[in-house]
Tab-separated table of N, CA and C in Angstrom:
chain	number	residue	atom	x	y	z
A	26	MET	N	6.825	-6.956	-7.737
A	26	MET	CA	6.523	-8.082	-6.921
A	26	MET	C	6.094	-9.047	-7.877
A	27	ASP	N	6.315	-10.118	-7.035
A	27	ASP	CA	6.130	-11.407	-7.851
A	27	ASP	C	4.692	-11.693	-7.997
A	28	GLY	N	3.985	-11.486	-9.573
A	28	GLY	CA	2.632	-12.189	-9.323
A	28	GLY	C	1.786	-10.847	-9.363
A	29	TYR	N	2.519	-9.281	-8.698
A	29	TYR	CA	1.870	-8.578	-9.128
A	29	TYR	C	3.006	-7.319	-9.451
A	30	PRO	N	2.148	-6.720	-10.505
A	30	PRO	CA	3.781	-6.288	-11.446
A	30	PRO	C	3.312	-4.887	-11.799
A	31	ASN	N	1.948	-4.841	-10.768
A	31	ASN	CA	1.973	-3.276	-10.760
A	31	ASN	C	1.853	-2.349	-8.770
A	32	VAL	N	2.556	-3.310	-7.711
A	32	VAL	CA	2.711	-2.999	-6.862
A	32	VAL	C	4.635	-3.411	-5.984
A	33	THR	N	4.707	-2.379	-6.215
A	33	THR	CA	6.324	-2.014	-5.478
A	33	THR	C	6.500	-2.476	-4.200
A	34	ALA	N	7.530	-3.864	-4.172
A	34	ALA	CA	7.733	-3.813	-2.360
A	34	ALA	C	8.730	-2.808	-2.261
A	35	VAL	N	8.392	-1.684	-0.922
A	35	VAL	CA	8.822	-1.138	-0.741
A	35	VAL	C	10.176	-2.240	0.821
A	36	ASP	N	11.364	-1.162	1.694
A	36	ASP	CA	11.809	-1.267	2.780
A	36	ASP	C	11.903	0.353	3.473
A	37	ASP	N	12.724	-0.251	4.639
A	37	ASP	CA	12.978	0.226	5.203
A	37	ASP	C	14.252	1.542	4.460
A	38	GLN	N	14.946	0.500	3.408
A	38	GLN	CA	15.990	1.999	2.730
A	38	GLN	C	15.148	2.194	1.349
A	39	THR	N	14.292	2.203	1.344
A	39	THR	CA	13.306	2.296	0.003
A	39	THR	C	12.807	2.904	-0.148
A	40	PHE	N	11.927	3.593	1.045
A	40	PHE	CA	10.404	3.801	1.740
A	40	PHE	C	10.473	5.438	1.857
A	41	GLU	N	11.162	5.870	1.542
A	41	GLU	CA	11.136	6.988	1.210
A	41	GLU	C	11.856	8.078	0.564
A	42	SER	N	12.194	6.745	-0.603
A	42	SER	CA	12.247	7.137	-2.317
A	42	SER	C	11.420	7.657	-3.190
A	43	GLU	N	11.403	6.091	-2.476
A	43	GLU	CA	9.246	5.815	-3.211
A	43	GLU	C	8.377	5.811	-3.149
A	44	VAL	N	8.123	5.718	-2.231
A	44	VAL	CA	6.806	6.368	-1.168
A	44	VAL	C	7.310	8.349	-0.414
A	45	LEU	N	7.412	8.605	-0.136
A	45	LEU	CA	7.836	9.930	0.543
A	45	LEU	C	7.591	11.211	-0.691
A	46	SER	N	8.370	10.303	-1.367
A	46	SER	CA	9.088	11.210	-2.799
A	46	SER	C	8.990	11.596	-4.019
A	47	CYS	N	7.405	10.583	-3.684
A	47	CYS	CA	6.899	10.109	-4.502
A	47	CYS	C	5.711	11.139	-5.059
A	48	PRO	N	5.964	11.521	-6.582
A	48	PRO	CA	5.148	12.683	-7.795
A	48	PRO	C	3.709	12.973	-7.778
A	49	VAL	N	3.116	11.399	-7.131
A	49	VAL	CA	1.599	10.797	-7.861
A	49	VAL	C	1.233	10.316	-5.826
A	50	ARG	N	0.241	10.234	-6.271
A	50	ARG	CA	-0.874	9.989	-4.055
A	50	ARG	C	0.160	7.872	-4.734
A	51	CYS	N	-0.430	7.356	-3.710
A	51	CYS	CA	0.223	6.225	-3.501
A	51	CYS	C	-0.830	5.740	-2.623
A	52	LEU	N	-1.351	4.532	-3.205
A	52	LEU	CA	-1.760	3.357	-1.038
A	52	LEU	C	-0.798	2.097	-0.988
A	53	VAL	N	0.117	2.151	-0.001
A	53	VAL	CA	0.715	1.048	0.362
A	53	VAL	C	-0.001	-0.039	1.884
A	54	GLU	N	0.104	-1.139	1.422
A	54	GLU	CA	-0.533	-1.600	2.092
A	54	GLU	C	1.231	-2.131	3.124
A	55	PHE	N	0.517	-2.093	4.692
A	55	PHE	CA	1.193	-2.801	5.425
A	55	PHE	C	0.551	-3.921	5.593
A	56	GLY	N	1.694	-4.934	5.097
A	56	GLY	CA	0.792	-6.499	5.428
A	56	GLY	C	1.364	-8.068	5.072
A	57	ALA	N	1.494	-8.848	5.301
A	57	ALA	CA	2.602	-10.172	5.342
A	57	ALA	C	1.685	-11.137	3.858
A	58	THR	N	2.431	-11.443	3.318
A	58	THR	CA	1.858	-11.791	2.037
A	58	THR	C	1.562	-13.488	2.222
A	59	GLU	N	1.412	-14.082	3.964
A	59	GLU	CA	1.860	-15.723	3.724
A	59	GLU	C	-0.032	-15.461	4.796
A	60	VAL	N	-0.761	-14.556	3.985
A	60	VAL	CA	-1.816	-13.685	4.899
A	60	VAL	C	-3.306	-12.855	3.864
A	61	ARG	N	-3.541	-14.659	3.802
A	61	ARG	CA	-4.566	-14.881	2.993
A	61	ARG	C	-4.845	-12.697	2.084
A	62	SER	N	-5.999	-13.000	3.810
A	62	SER	CA	-6.106	-10.990	2.924
A	62	SER	C	-5.259	-10.484	3.245
A	63	SER	N	-3.949	-10.458	3.133
A	63	SER	CA	-2.751	-9.380	1.916
A	63	SER	C	-2.347	-9.749	0.910
A	64	ARG	N	-2.603	-10.780	0.780
A	64	ARG	CA	-2.550	-11.429	-0.596
A	64	ARG	C	-3.453	-11.096	-1.997
A	65	ASP	N	-4.947	-10.926	-0.818
A	65	ASP	CA	-6.409	-10.620	-1.935
A	65	ASP	C	-6.244	-8.719	-1.778
A	66	ILE	N	-5.237	-8.366	-0.695
A	66	ILE	CA	-5.707	-6.733	-0.733
A	66	ILE	C	-4.353	-6.665	-2.280
A	67	LEU	N	-3.524	-6.989	-2.581
A	67	LEU	CA	-2.290	-7.057	-3.045
A	67	LEU	C	-2.674	-6.903	-4.442
A	68	GLN	N	-3.954	-8.050	-4.902
A	68	GLN	CA	-4.812	-8.299	-5.882
A	68	GLN	C	-5.645	-7.058	-6.622
A	69	ILE	N	-5.987	-6.623	-5.681
A	69	ILE	CA	-6.215	-5.047	-5.884
A	69	ILE	C	-6.366	-4.115	-5.935
A	70	LEU	N	-5.326	-4.123	-4.907
A	70	LEU	CA	-3.762	-3.310	-5.709
A	70	LEU	C	-2.764	-2.986	-6.998
A	71	ASP	N	-3.076	-4.301	-7.111
A	71	ASP	CA	-2.357	-4.891	-8.607
A	71	ASP	C	-3.423	-3.787	-9.255
A	72	HIS	N	-4.593	-4.332	-9.757
A	72	HIS	CA	-5.569	-3.576	-10.154
A	72	HIS	C	-6.197	-1.917	-10.592
A	73	LEU	N	-5.662	-1.930	-9.333
A	73	LEU	CA	-5.607	-0.084	-9.284
A	73	LEU	C	-4.476	-0.038	-9.712
A	74	GLY	N	-3.139	-0.236	-9.743
A	74	GLY	CA	-1.947	0.138	-10.242
A	74	GLY	C	-2.573	0.443	-11.860
A	75	SER	N	-2.280	-0.800	-12.455
A	75	SER	CA	-3.040	-1.246	-13.766
A	75	SER	C	-4.171	0.038	-14.136
A	76	GLN	N	-5.165	0.106	-13.916
A	76	GLN	CA	-6.127	1.541	-13.986
A	76	GLN	C	-5.471	2.354	-13.616
A	77	TYR	N	-4.822	3.063	-13.034
A	77	TYR	CA	-4.509	4.274	-12.505
A	77	TYR	C	-2.976	4.672	-12.965
A	78	GLN	N	-2.607	3.672	-13.862
A	78	GLN	CA	-1.150	3.844	-14.309
A	78	GLN	C	-1.094	5.345	-14.876
A	79	GLY	N	0.726	5.828	-14.054
A	79	GLY	CA	0.970	7.526	-14.351
A	79	GLY	C	0.527	8.213	-13.401
A	80	ARG	N	-0.821	7.807	-12.829
A	80	ARG	CA	-1.812	8.752	-11.689
A	80	ARG	C	-1.615	8.433	-10.742
A	81	ALA	N	-1.258	7.142	-10.455
A	81	ALA	CA	-0.832	6.257	-9.218
A	81	ALA	C	-0.230	5.338	-8.857
A	82	LYS	N	0.461	4.778	-8.104
A	82	LYS	CA	1.558	3.838	-7.526
A	82	LYS	C	1.191	3.118	-5.835
A	83	MET	N	1.481	2.131	-6.397
A	83	MET	CA	1.567	1.345	-5.508
A	83	MET	C	1.783	0.593	-4.324
A	84	PHE	N	2.161	0.243	-3.192
A	84	PHE	CA	3.572	0.016	-2.560
A	84	PHE	C	3.017	-1.225	-1.930
A	85	TYR	N	4.100	-2.512	-1.586
A	85	TYR	CA	3.889	-3.166	-0.403
A	85	TYR	C	4.961	-3.086	0.770
A	86	VAL	N	4.692	-3.003	1.911
A	86	VAL	CA	5.940	-3.540	2.728
A	86	VAL	C	5.641	-4.657	3.552
A	87	ASP	N	6.622	-5.082	3.632
A	87	ASP	CA	6.282	-6.506	4.587
A	87	ASP	C	6.231	-6.018	5.700
A	88	ILE	N	5.518	-6.489	6.621
A	88	ILE	CA	5.373	-6.258	8.427
A	88	ILE	C	6.121	-7.011	9.156
A	89	GLU	N	6.693	-8.390	8.395
A	89	GLU	CA	7.354	-9.808	9.380
A	89	GLU	C	9.519	-8.906	8.595
A	90	LYS	N	9.289	-8.613	7.903
A	90	LYS	CA	10.561	-8.009	7.698
A	90	LYS	C	11.337	-6.156	8.047
A	91	TYR	N	9.837	-5.415	7.988
A	91	TYR	CA	10.246	-4.471	8.153
A	91	TYR	C	9.096	-3.817	9.083
A	92	ASN	N	9.379	-4.179	10.518
A	92	ASN	CA	7.882	-3.890	11.236
A	92	ASN	C	8.318	-2.379	11.640
A	93	ASP	N	9.587	-1.764	11.959
A	93	ASP	CA	9.862	-0.053	12.245
A	93	ASP	C	8.654	0.824	11.545
A	94	LEU	N	8.832	0.254	10.395
A	94	LEU	CA	8.383	1.080	8.822
A	94	LEU	C	6.838	1.217	9.646
A	95	PHE	N	6.090	-0.310	10.207
A	95	PHE	CA	5.133	-0.456	10.886
A	95	PHE	C	3.817	0.346	11.901
A	96	ARG	N	5.760	0.011	12.771
A	96	ARG	CA	5.742	1.258	14.330
A	96	ARG	C	5.498	2.355	14.117
A	97	ARG	N	6.497	2.832	12.908
A	97	ARG	CA	5.912	4.791	12.713
A	97	ARG	C	4.808	5.202	12.470
A	98	TYR	N	4.006	4.431	11.959
A	98	TYR	CA	3.356	4.727	11.429
A	98	TYR	C	1.680	5.314	12.182
A	99	ASN	N	2.122	3.349	13.610
A	99	ASN	CA	0.794	2.735	14.997
A	99	ASN	C	0.118	2.169	14.316
A	100	ILE	N	-0.277	1.580	13.444
A	100	ILE	CA	-1.421	0.714	12.676
A	100	ILE	C	-1.454	-0.539	12.770
A	101	LEU	N	-2.989	-0.939	12.510
A	101	LEU	CA	-2.795	-2.417	12.279
A	101	LEU	C	-2.190	-3.399	11.314
A	102	PRO	N	-2.065	-4.593	11.380
A	102	PRO	CA	-1.942	-5.321	9.938
A	102	PRO	C	-2.818	-4.616	9.240
A	103	ASN	N	-2.521	-5.060	7.771
A	103	ASN	CA	-2.825	-5.396	6.647
A	103	ASN	C	-4.282	-3.788	6.028
A	104	THR	N	-2.942	-2.792	7.075
A	104	THR	CA	-3.796	-1.062	7.155
A	104	THR	C	-3.389	-1.066	5.746
A	105	ILE	N	-3.978	-0.240	5.249
A	105	ILE	CA	-3.188	0.707	3.239
A	105	ILE	C	-3.728	1.956	3.489
A	106	ILE	N	-2.201	2.683	3.582
A	106	ILE	CA	-1.907	4.367	3.557
A	106	ILE	C	-2.178	4.475	2.111
A	107	ARG	N	-3.033	5.818	2.573
A	107	ARG	CA	-2.787	7.006	1.025
A	107	ARG	C	-1.814	7.428	1.459
A	108	PHE	N	-0.242	8.369	0.729
A	108	PHE	CA	-0.082	8.882	0.610
A	108	PHE	C	-0.170	10.686	-0.363
A	109	THR	N	-0.239	11.280	0.247
A	109	THR	CA	0.038	12.492	-1.219
A	109	THR	C	0.569	13.375	-0.049
A	110	GLU	N	1.211	13.904	-1.228
A	110	GLU	CA	2.922	14.738	-1.298
A	110	GLU	C	3.254	14.310	-0.264
A	111	GLY	N	3.564	13.089	0.453
A	111	GLY	CA	4.579	12.466	1.251
A	111	GLY	C	3.856	12.206	2.533
A	112	GLN	N	2.767	12.223	2.236
A	112	GLN	CA	2.227	13.287	4.155
A	112	GLN	C	0.693	11.494	3.719
A	113	PRO	N	0.298	10.920	5.185
A	113	PRO	CA	0.295	9.886	5.203
A	113	PRO	C	-1.896	11.062	5.237
A	114	SER	N	-2.760	10.721	4.299
A	114	SER	CA	-3.893	11.346	3.919
A	114	SER	C	-5.165	10.777	4.276
A	115	GLY	N	-5.231	9.420	4.721
A	115	GLY	CA	-5.641	8.394	4.762
A	115	GLY	C	-5.747	7.086	4.876
A	116	GLU	N	-6.792	6.759	5.397
A	116	GLU	CA	-6.310	4.903	5.265
A	116	GLU	C	-7.444	4.109	5.604
A	117	LEU	N	-7.829	3.326	5.230
A	117	LEU	CA	-8.306	1.379	5.572
A	117	LEU	C	-7.547	0.927	6.177
A	118	VAL	N	-8.454	-0.532	6.930
A	118	VAL	CA	-7.935	-1.503	7.929
A	118	VAL	C	-8.816	-2.341	7.644
A	119	GLY	N	-7.481	-4.157	6.972
A	119	GLY	CA	-8.321	-5.126	6.631
A	119	GLY	C	-9.203	-5.164	4.545
A	120	ILE	N	-9.743	-5.669	4.661
A	120	ILE	CA	-10.504	-6.571	2.749
A	120	ILE	C	-11.918	-5.306	2.923
A	121	HIS	N	-12.113	-4.473	2.241
A	121	HIS	CA	-12.856	-3.856	1.862
A	121	HIS	C	-13.087	-4.383	0.350
A	122	GLU	N	-14.532	-3.895	-0.798
A	122	GLU	CA	-15.215	-3.685	-1.693
A	122	GLU	C	-13.267	-2.532	-2.113
A	123	TYR	N	-13.903	-3.520	-3.565
A	123	TYR	CA	-13.489	-2.705	-4.203
A	123	TYR	C	-13.093	-0.947	-4.659
A	124	SER	N	-14.747	-0.588	-4.548
A	124	SER	CA	-15.103	0.549	-4.679
A	124	SER	C	-14.039	1.779	-2.875
A	125	ASP	N	-13.691	0.487	-2.401
A	125	ASP	CA	-14.042	1.368	-1.007
A	125	ASP	C	-12.261	2.300	-1.249
A	126	TYR	N	-11.942	1.064	-1.936
A	126	TYR	CA	-10.307	1.370	-2.417
A	126	TYR	C	-9.723	2.202	-3.283
A	127	VAL	N	-10.984	2.953	-4.259
A	127	VAL	CA	-10.750	3.699	-5.743
A	127	VAL	C	-11.264	5.165	-4.034
A	128	ASP	N	-12.128	5.021	-3.823
A	128	ASP	CA	-12.616	5.839	-2.795
A	128	ASP	C	-11.241	6.311	-2.489
A	129	LEU	N	-10.762	5.056	-1.687
A	129	LEU	CA	-9.390	6.120	-0.944
A	129	LEU	C	-8.900	6.988	-1.604
A	130	LEU	N	-8.601	6.335	-3.050
A	130	LEU	CA	-7.344	6.807	-3.626
A	130	LEU	C	-7.591	8.507	-3.158
A	131	GLY	N	-8.758	8.072	-4.063
A	131	GLY	CA	-9.691	9.465	-4.070
A	131	GLY	C	-9.053	10.016	-6.066
A	132	LEU	N	-8.707	9.158	-7.354
A	132	LEU	CA	-8.812	9.598	-7.856
A	132	LEU	C	-10.223	9.886	-9.811
A	133	GLY	N	-11.214	9.720	-8.500
A	133	GLY	CA	-12.252	9.349	-9.490
A	133	GLY	C	-12.519	7.982	-10.177
């Protein structure tokens, strides 16, 4: 993604192959880049992607373009879901402290 080199944008065509089949733990933000809190979360995920490179991957779904994915998980905008072995295994809603995202990732 432009400006966030450690975050991969996914859509309804790539979600399964990128996120659900990912061999490492993932965090996925379901947001809209024109919303400031979503951009703030992307900055955090970008930093986490750098910090945990090889151990975790960060993804982004634009809910305005791919709202079927958004509705699939019955979540609010700016929700971050942790996926482990292709399954949702935790979430945060909205902007939080950096340490909360580290805790959600669960890799220490």
